[in-house]
Tab-separated table of C-alpha atoms in Angstrom:
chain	number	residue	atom	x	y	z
A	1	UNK	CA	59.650	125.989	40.730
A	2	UNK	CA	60.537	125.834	36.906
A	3	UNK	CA	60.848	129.038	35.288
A	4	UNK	CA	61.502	130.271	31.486
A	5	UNK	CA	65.511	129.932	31.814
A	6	UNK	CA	65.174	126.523	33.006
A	7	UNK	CA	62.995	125.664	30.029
A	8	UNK	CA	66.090	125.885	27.824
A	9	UNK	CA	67.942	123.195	29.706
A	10	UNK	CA	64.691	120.985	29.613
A	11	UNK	CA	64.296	121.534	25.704
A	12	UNK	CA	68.018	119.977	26.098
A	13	UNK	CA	67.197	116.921	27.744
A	14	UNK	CA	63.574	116.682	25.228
A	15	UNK	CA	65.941	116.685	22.473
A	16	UNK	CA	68.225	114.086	23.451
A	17	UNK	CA	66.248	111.377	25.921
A	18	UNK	CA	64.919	109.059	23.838
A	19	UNK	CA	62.313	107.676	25.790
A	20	UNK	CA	60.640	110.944	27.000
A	21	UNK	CA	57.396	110.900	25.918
A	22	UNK	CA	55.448	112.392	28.234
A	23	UNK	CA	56.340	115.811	30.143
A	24	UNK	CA	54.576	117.446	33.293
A	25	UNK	CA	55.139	121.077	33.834
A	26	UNK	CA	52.020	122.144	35.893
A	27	UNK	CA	51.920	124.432	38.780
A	28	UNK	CA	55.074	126.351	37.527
A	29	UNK	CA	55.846	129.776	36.492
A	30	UNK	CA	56.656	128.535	32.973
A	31	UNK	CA	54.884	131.974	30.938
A	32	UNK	CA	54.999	132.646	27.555
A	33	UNK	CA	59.018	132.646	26.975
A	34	UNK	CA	59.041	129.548	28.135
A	35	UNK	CA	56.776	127.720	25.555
A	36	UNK	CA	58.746	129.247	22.869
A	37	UNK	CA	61.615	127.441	24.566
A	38	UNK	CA	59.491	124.292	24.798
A	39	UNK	CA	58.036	124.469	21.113
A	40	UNK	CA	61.922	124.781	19.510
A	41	UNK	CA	62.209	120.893	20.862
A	42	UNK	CA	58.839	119.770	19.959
A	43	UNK	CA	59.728	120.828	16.419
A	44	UNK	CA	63.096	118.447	16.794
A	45	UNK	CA	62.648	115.318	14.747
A	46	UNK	CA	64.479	113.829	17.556
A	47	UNK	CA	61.362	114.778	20.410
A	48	UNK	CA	59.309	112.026	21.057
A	49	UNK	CA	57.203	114.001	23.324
A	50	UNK	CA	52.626	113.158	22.668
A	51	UNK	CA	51.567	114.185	26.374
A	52	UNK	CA	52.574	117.886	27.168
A	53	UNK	CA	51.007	119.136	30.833
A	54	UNK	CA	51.307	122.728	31.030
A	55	UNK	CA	48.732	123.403	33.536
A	56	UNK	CA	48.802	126.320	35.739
A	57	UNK	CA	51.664	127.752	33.814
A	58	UNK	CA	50.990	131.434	33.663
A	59	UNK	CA	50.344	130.729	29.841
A	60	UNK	CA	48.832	133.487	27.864
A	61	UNK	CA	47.640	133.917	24.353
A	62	UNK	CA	50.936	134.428	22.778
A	63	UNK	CA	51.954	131.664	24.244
A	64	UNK	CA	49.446	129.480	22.739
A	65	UNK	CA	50.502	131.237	19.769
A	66	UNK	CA	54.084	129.590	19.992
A	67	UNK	CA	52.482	126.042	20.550
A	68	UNK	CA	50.237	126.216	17.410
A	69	UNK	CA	53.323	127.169	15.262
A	70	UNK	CA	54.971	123.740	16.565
A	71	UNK	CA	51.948	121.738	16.681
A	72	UNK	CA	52.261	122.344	12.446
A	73	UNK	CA	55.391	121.134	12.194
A	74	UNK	CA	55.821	117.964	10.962
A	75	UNK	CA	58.328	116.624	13.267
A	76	UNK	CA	55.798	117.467	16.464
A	77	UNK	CA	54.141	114.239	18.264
A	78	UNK	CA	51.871	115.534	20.380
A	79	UNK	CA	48.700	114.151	20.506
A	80	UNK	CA	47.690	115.624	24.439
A	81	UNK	CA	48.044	118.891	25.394
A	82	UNK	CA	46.761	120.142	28.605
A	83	UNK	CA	46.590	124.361	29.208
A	84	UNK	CA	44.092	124.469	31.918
A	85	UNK	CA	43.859	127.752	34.662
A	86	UNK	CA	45.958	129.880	32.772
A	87	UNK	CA	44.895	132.994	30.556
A	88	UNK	CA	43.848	131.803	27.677
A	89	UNK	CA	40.736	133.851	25.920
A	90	UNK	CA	38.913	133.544	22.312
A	91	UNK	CA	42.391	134.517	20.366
A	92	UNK	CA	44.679	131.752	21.951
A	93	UNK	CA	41.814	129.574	20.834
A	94	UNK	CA	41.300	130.793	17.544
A	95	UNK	CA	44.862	130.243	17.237
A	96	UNK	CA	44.664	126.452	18.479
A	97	UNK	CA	41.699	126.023	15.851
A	98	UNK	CA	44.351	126.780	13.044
A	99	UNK	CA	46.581	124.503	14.225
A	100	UNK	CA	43.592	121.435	14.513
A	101	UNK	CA	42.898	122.305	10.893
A	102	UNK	CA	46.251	121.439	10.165
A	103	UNK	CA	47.498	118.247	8.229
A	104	UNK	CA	50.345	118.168	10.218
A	105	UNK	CA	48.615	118.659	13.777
A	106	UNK	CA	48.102	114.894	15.592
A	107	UNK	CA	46.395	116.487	18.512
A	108	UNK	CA	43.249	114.075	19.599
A	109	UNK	CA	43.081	115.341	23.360
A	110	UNK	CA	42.776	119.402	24.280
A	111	UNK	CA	42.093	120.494	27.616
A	112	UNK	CA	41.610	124.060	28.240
A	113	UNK	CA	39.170	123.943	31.599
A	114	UNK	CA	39.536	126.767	33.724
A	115	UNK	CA	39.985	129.558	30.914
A	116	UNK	CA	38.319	132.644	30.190
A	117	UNK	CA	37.049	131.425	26.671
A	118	UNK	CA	33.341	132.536	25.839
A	119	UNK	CA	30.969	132.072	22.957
A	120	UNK	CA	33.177	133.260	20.211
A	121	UNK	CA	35.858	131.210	21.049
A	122	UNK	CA	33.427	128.352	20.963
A	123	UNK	CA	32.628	129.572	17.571
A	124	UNK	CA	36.251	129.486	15.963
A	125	UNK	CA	36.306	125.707	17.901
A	126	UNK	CA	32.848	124.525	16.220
A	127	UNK	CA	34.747	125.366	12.802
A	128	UNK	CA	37.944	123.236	13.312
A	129	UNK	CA	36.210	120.632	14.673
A	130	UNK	CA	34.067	120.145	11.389
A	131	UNK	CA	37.394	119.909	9.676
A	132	UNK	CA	38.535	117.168	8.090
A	133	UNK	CA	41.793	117.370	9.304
A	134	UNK	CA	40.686	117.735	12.850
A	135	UNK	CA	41.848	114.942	14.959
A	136	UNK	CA	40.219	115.946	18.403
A	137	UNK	CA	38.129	113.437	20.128
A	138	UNK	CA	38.699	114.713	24.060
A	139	UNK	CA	37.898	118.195	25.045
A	140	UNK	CA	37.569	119.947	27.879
A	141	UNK	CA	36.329	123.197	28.144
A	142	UNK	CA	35.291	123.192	31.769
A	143	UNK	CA	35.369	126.329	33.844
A	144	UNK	CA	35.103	129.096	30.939
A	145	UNK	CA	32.181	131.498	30.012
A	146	UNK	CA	30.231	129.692	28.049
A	147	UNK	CA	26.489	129.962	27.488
A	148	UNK	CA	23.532	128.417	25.885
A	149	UNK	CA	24.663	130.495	22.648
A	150	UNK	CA	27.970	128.648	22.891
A	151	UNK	CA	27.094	125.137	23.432
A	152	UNK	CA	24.679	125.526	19.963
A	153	UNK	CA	27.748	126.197	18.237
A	154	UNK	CA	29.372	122.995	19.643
A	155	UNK	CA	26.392	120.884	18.506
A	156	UNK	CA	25.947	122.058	15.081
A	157	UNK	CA	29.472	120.049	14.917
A	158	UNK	CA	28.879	117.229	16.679
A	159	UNK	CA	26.374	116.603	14.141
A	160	UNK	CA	28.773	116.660	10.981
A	161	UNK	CA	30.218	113.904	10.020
A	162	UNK	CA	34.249	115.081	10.311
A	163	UNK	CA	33.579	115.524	13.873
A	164	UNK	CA	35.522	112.908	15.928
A	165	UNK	CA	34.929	114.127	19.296
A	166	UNK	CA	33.914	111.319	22.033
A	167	UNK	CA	34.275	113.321	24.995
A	168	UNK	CA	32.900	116.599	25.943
A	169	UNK	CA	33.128	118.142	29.682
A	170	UNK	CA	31.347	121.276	29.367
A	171	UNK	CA	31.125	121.798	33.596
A	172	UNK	CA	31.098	124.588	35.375
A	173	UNK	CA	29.976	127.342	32.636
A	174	UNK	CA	26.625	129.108	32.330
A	175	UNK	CA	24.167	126.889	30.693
A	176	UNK	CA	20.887	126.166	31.137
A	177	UNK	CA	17.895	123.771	30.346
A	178	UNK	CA	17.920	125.549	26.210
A	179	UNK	CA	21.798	123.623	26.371
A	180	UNK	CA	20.487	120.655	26.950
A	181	UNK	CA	17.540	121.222	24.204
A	182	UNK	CA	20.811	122.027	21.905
A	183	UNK	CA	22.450	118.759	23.105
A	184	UNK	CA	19.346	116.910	22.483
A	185	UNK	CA	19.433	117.227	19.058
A	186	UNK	CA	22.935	116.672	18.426
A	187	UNK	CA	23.360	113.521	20.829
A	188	UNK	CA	20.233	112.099	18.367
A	189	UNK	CA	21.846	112.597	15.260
A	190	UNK	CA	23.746	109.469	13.408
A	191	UNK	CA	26.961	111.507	13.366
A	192	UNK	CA	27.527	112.487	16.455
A	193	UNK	CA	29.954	110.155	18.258
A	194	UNK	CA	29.874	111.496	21.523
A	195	UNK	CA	30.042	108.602	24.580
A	196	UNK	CA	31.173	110.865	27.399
A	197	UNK	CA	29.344	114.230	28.576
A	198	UNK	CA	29.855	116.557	31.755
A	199	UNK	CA	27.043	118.721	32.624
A	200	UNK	CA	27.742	118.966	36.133
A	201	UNK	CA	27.813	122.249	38.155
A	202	UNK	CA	25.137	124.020	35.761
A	203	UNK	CA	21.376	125.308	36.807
A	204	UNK	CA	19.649	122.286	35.029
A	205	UNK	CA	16.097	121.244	36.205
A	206	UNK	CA	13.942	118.208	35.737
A	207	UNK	CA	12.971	119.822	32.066
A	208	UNK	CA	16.544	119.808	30.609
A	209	UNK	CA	16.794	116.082	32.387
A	210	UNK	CA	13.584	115.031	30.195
A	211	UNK	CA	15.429	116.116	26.996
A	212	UNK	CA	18.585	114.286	28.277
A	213	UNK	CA	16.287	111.083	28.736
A	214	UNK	CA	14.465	111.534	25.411
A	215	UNK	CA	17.900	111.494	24.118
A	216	UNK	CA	19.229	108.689	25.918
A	217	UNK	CA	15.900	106.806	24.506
A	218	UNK	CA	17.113	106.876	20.919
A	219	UNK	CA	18.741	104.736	19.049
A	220	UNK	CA	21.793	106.885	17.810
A	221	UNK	CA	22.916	107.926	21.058
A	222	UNK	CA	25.838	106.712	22.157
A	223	UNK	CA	26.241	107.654	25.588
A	224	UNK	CA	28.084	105.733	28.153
A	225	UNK	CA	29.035	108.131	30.664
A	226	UNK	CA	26.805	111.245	31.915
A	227	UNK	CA	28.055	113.697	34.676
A	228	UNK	CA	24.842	116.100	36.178
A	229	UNK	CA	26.101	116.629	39.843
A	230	UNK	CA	25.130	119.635	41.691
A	231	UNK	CA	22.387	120.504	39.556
A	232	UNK	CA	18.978	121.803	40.562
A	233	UNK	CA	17.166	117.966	39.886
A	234	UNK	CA	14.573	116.821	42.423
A	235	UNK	CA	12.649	113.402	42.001
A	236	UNK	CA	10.550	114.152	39.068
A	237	UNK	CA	13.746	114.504	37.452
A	238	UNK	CA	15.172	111.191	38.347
A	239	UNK	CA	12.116	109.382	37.470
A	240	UNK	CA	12.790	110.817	33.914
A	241	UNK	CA	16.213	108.847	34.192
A	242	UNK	CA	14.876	105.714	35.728
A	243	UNK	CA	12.585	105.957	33.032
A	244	UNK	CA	15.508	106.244	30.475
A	245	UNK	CA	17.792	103.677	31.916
A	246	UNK	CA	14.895	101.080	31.296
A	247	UNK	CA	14.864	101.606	27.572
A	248	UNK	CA	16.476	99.115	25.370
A	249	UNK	CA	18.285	101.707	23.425
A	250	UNK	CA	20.033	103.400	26.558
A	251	UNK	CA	23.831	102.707	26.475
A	252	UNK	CA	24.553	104.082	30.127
A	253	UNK	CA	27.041	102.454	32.346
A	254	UNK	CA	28.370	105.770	34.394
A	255	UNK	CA	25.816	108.013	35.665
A	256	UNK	CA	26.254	110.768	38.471
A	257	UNK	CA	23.932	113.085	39.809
């Protein structure tokens, strides 16, 4: 059981092993003080740390406050940073979404499943991932409070051209069939790069499946992997997806319902 004091000796160790590259911290009482422990050796030019797990950590938003500060420096590494089930809301992530924006930030994989993040966090998200300097291309925002309203905001970015992302699990939220109508749009647009979605655990029917398929049907969509489990589809719906997996222009090697 790891707790803030023993942070300080770890930041030691970070500091001075020079193979360390990847540290796992989850299911610990870590909290805030002992991020801003962790953060004063990920600013060390010495740290070679990219994969930080922090998972479970009793993390609020100040302490996502203390990462972002470090994730600027130009000394950090990290380019995976894991914060699901703590207590993260819409200001840790606004925070985060200063840091992406950041020349300095090398972050390319963000998981923060398990959250309470709603719309407006998505909102301050769909700006720094239409930045230039943006580097995500894995994020997971399973878990949260996010709605139909939310997931619009994530598509108008997948459709610019400085968005990177390739994999999007949006499970487990509050979306509906009008999501999918959203995601329709974006997954046929030439920008969008996206290759692995999560769906699953949401109330979508056969009609949000036959905007899926009509997606999956056109040539810019670049879909590989699609995750609908333990939604409300009966077999009209999966004769929309036989349908689709037929088509020349369907890229699908990983389906589960």
């Amino acid at each position: 059981q790891v707790t803030p004091v023993d942070c300080i000796a770890i930041t030691f160790f970070i500091k001075h092993l020079d193979k360390l590259t990847t540290l796992d911290l989850r299911r610990n009482n870590i909290t805030d003080q002992g991020v801003l422990h962790l953060c004063d050796a990920l600013k060390d030019v010495n740290c070679k740390l990219t994969q930080l797990y922090l998972g479970g950590s009793n993390i609020t938003d100040q302490g996502v406050s203390h990462l972002c500060d470090a994730l600027k420096d130009v000394n950090c590494k990290l380019t995976q940073l894991d914060l699901p089930v703590n207590s993260i809301t819409g200001q840790g992530v606004l925070h985060l979404c200063d840091a992406l924006k950041d020349i300095n930030c090398k972050l390319t994989q963000l998981d923060l499943g398990h959250n309470s993040i709603t719309d407006q966090g998505v909102l301050h998200l769909h700006g720094a991932l239409k930045d230039v300097n943006c580097k995500l291309t894995q994020l997971d925002l399973c878990v949260n409070s996010i709605t139909d309203q939310g997931v619009l905001h994530l598509c108008d970015a997948l459709k610019d051209v400085n968005c990177k992302l390739t994999q999007l699990d949006l499970g487990h939220n509050r979306i509906t069939d009008q999501s999918v109508l959203h995601l329709h749009g974006a997954l046929k647009d030439v920008n969008c790069k996206l290759t692995v979605l999560d769906l699953s655990l949401h109330s979508i029917t056969d009609q949000g499946v036959l905007h899926l398929c009509d997606a999956l049907k056109d040539v810019n969509c670049k879909l590989t992997q699609l995750y609908l489990g333990s939604s409300s589809i009966t077999n009209q719906g999966l004769l929309h997806v036989c349908d689709a997996l037929k088509d020349v222009n369907s890229k699908l090697t990983h389906l589960e319902l």
